[in-house]
Coordinates of C-alpha atoms in Angstrom, one line a residue:
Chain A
X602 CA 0.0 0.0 0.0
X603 CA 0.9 3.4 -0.1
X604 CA 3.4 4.8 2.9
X605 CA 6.3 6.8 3.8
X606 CA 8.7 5.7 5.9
X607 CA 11.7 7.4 7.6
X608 CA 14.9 5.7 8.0
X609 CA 16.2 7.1 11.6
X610 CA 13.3 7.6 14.7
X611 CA 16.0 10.0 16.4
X612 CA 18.8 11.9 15.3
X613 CA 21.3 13.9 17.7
X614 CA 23.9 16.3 16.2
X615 CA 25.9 18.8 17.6
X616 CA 25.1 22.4 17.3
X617 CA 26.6 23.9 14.1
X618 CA 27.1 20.8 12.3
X619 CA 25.1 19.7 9.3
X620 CA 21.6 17.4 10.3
X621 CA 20.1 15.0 7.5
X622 CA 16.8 13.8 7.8
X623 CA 15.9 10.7 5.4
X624 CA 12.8 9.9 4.1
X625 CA 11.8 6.9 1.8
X626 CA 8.4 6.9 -0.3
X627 CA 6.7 3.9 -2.1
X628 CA 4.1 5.8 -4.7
X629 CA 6.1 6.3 -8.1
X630 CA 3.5 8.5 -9.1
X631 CA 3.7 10.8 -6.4
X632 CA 4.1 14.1 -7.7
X633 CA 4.9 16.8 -4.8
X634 CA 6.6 16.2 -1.4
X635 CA 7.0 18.7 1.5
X636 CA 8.8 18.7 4.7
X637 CA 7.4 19.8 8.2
X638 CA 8.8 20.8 11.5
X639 CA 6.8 19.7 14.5
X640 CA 7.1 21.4 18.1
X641 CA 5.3 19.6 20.6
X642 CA 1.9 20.4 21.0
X643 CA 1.8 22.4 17.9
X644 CA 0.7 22.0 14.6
X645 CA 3.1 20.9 11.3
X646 CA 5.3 24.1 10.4
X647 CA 5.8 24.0 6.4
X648 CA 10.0 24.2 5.8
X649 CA 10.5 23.3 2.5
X650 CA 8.7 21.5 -0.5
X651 CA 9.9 19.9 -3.7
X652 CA 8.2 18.8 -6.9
X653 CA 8.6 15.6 -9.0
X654 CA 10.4 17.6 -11.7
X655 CA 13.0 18.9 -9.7
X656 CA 15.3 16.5 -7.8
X657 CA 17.2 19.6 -5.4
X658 CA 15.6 22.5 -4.2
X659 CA 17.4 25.2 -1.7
X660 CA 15.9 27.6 1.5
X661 CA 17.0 29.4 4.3
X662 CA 19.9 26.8 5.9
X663 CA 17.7 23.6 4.1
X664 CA 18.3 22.0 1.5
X665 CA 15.8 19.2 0.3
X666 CA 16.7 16.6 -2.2
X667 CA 14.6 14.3 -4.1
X668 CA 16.0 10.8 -5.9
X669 CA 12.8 9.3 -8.1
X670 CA 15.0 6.1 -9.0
X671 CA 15.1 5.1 -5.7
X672 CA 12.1 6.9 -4.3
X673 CA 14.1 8.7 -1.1
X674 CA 13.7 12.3 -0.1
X675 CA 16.0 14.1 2.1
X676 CA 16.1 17.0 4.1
X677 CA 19.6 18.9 4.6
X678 CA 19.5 21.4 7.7
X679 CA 22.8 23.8 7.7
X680 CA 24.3 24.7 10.9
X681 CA 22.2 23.2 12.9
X682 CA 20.4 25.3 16.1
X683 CA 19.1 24.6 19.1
X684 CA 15.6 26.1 17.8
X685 CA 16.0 22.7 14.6
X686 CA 15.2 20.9 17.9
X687 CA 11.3 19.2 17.1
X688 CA 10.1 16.4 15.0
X689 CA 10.5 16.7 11.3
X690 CA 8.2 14.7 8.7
X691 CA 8.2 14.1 4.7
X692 CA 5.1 14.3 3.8
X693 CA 3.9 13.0 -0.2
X694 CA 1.1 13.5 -2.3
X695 CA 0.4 10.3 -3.7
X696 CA -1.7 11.3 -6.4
X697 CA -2.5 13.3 -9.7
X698 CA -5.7 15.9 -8.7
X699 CA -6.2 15.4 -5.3
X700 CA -4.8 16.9 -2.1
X701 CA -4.6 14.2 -0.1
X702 CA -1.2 14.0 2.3
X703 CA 0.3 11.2 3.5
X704 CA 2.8 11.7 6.1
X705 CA 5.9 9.9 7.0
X706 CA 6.3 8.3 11.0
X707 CA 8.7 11.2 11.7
X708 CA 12.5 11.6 13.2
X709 CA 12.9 13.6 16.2
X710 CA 16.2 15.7 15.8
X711 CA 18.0 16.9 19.2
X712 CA 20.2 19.4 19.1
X713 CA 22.8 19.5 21.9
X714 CA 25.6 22.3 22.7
Chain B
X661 CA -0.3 35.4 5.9
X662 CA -2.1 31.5 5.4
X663 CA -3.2 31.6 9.4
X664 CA -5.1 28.9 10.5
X665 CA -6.5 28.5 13.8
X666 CA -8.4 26.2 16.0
X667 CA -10.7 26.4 18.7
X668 CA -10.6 25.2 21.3
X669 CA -6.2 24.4 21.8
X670 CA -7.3 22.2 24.4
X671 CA -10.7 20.3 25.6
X672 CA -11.4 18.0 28.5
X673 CA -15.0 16.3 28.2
X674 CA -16.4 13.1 30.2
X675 CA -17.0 10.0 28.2
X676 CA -20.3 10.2 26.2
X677 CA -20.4 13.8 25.9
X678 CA -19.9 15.4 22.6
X679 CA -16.9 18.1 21.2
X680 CA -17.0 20.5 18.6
X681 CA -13.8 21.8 17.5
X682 CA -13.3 24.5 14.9
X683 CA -10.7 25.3 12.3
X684 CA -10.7 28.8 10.6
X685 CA -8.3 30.4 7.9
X686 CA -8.4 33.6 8.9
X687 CA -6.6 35.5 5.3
X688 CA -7.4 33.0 3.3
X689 CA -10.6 31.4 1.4
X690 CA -10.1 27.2 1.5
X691 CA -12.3 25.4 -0.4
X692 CA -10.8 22.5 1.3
X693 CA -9.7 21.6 4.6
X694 CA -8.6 18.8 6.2
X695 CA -9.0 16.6 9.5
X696 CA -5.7 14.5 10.8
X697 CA -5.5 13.3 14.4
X698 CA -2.3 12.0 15.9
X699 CA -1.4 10.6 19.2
X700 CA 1.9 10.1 21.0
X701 CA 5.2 10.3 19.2
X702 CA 3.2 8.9 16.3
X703 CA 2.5 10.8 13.0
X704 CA -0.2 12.2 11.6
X705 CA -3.5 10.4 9.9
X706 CA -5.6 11.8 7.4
X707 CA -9.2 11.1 9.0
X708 CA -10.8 13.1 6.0
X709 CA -11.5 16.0 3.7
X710 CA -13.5 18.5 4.1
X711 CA -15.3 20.8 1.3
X712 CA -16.8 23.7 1.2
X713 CA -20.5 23.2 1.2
X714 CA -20.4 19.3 0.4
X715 CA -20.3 16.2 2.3
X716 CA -16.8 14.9 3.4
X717 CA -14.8 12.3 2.6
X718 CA -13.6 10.6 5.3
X719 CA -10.5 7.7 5.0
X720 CA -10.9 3.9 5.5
X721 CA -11.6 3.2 9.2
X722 CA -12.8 6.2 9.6
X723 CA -16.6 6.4 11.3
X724 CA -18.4 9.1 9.5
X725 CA -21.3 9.2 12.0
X726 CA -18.8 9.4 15.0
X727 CA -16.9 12.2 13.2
X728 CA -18.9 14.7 12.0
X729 CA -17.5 17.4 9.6
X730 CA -19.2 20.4 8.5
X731 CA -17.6 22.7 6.3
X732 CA -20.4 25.7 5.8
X733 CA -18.1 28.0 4.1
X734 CA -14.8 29.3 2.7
X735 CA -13.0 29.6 6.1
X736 CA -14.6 27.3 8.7
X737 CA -14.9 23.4 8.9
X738 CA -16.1 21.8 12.6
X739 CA -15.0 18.3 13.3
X740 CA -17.3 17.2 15.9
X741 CA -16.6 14.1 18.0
X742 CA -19.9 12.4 19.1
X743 CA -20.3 10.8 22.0
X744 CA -16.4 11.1 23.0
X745 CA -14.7 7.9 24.8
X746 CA -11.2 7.9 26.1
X747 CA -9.5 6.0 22.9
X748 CA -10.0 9.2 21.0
X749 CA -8.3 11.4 23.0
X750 CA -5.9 12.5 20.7
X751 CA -4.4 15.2 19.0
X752 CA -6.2 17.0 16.5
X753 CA -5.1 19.6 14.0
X754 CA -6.5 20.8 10.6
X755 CA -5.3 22.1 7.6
X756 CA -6.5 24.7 4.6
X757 CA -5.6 24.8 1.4
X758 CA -5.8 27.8 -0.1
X759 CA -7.9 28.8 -3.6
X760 CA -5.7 31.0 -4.9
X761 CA -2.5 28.5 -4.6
X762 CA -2.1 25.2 -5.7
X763 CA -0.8 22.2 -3.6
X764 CA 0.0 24.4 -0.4
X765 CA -1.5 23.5 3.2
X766 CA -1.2 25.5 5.7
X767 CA -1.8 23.9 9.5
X768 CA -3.2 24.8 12.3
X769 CA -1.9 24.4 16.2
X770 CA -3.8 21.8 16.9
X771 CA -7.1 20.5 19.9
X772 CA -5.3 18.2 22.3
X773 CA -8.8 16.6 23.3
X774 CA -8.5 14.3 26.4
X775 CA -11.5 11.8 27.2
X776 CA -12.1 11.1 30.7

């Protein structure tokens, strides 16, 4: 069936050093992807998104980076802060004309001085 | 801009009683909005979509007459949880997308609801 998975439930990384968050998706025809940030007891902050045609897409200190063939997404966080601290999910939308989101389990990312 | 909020952030009802909870885009017209519940250190489901002035369309598993969605215009859906027992407390959080942008959902903070 359809799903996202992540590879890594936690990830620890020292402040200032580069975080990457991995994400693997099983819909080939899934056109558009996004990344979240999640701070407890709030709702999904949007970070970044990518479409199908693209396979690297830059922001502020993120970079995220698509590969169709094997159907993995990845999220690149720059100098990481304390503030990176929260859960992060991939997010995919499976389908041609609809809006539907599935997301991925999630990896929690701890940032530690 | 893209605001959503919900109402209330948090809810405490005994088991058997009913909870409304609201989600508004406050600068933004959304045709369609959508439900998701999560609960602890788990991700978030898609319970189902909500349109503007149409039924919803709720996922597999999903009871419809448990969950009641209303969506009466262009920036307010109510997701309803009749007669409330402590295995849905949960988190629930909504999201808009917005008419004039294609793909884009914007979140809102979230109804921790707790069952007792």
């Amino acid at each position: 069936g359809e799903s996202v998975g992540l590879h890594l439930p936690t990830l620890s990384v020292q402040e200032g050093d580069n975080s990457i968050i991995n994400c693997a998706y099983s819909n080939s025809a899934s056109d558009y992807f996004i990344w979240y940030k999640q701070e407890s007891g709030k709702g999904p902050q949007f970070i970044i998104d990518i479409r199908s045609n693209m396979d690297k897409r830059q922001g502020q200190r993120v970079t995220v980076l698509l590969n169709k063939t094997v159907k993995h997404l990845s999220l690149q966080i720059a100098a990481t802060q304390p503030g990176d601290s929260a859960v992060y999910f991939c997010a995919e939308n499976p389908r041609v004309n609809t809006d539907k989101l599935i997301f991925g389990t999630g990896t929690r990312l701890q940032v530690f001085p | 801009g893209a605001v959503v909020s919900q109402h209330p952030s948090w809810v405490i009802c005994k088991s058997g009683t009913s909870v409304k909870i609201e989600c508004r885009s406050l600068d933004f017209q959304a045709t369609t909005m959508f439900w998701y519940r999560q609960f602890p250190k788990q991700s978030l489901m898609l319970m189902a979509t909500s349109n503007e002035g149409s039924k919803a369309t709720y996922e597999q598993g999903v009871e419809k007459d448990k969950f009641l969605i209303n969506h009466a215009s262009l920036t307010l859906s109510t997701l309803t949880v009749t007669s409330a027992h402590p295995e849905d407390s949960s988190f629930y959080i909504c999201s808009a997308r917005d008419v004039q942008r294609a793909y884009e959902q914007y979140f809102g903070p979230g109804t921790r609801l707790t069952v007792t």
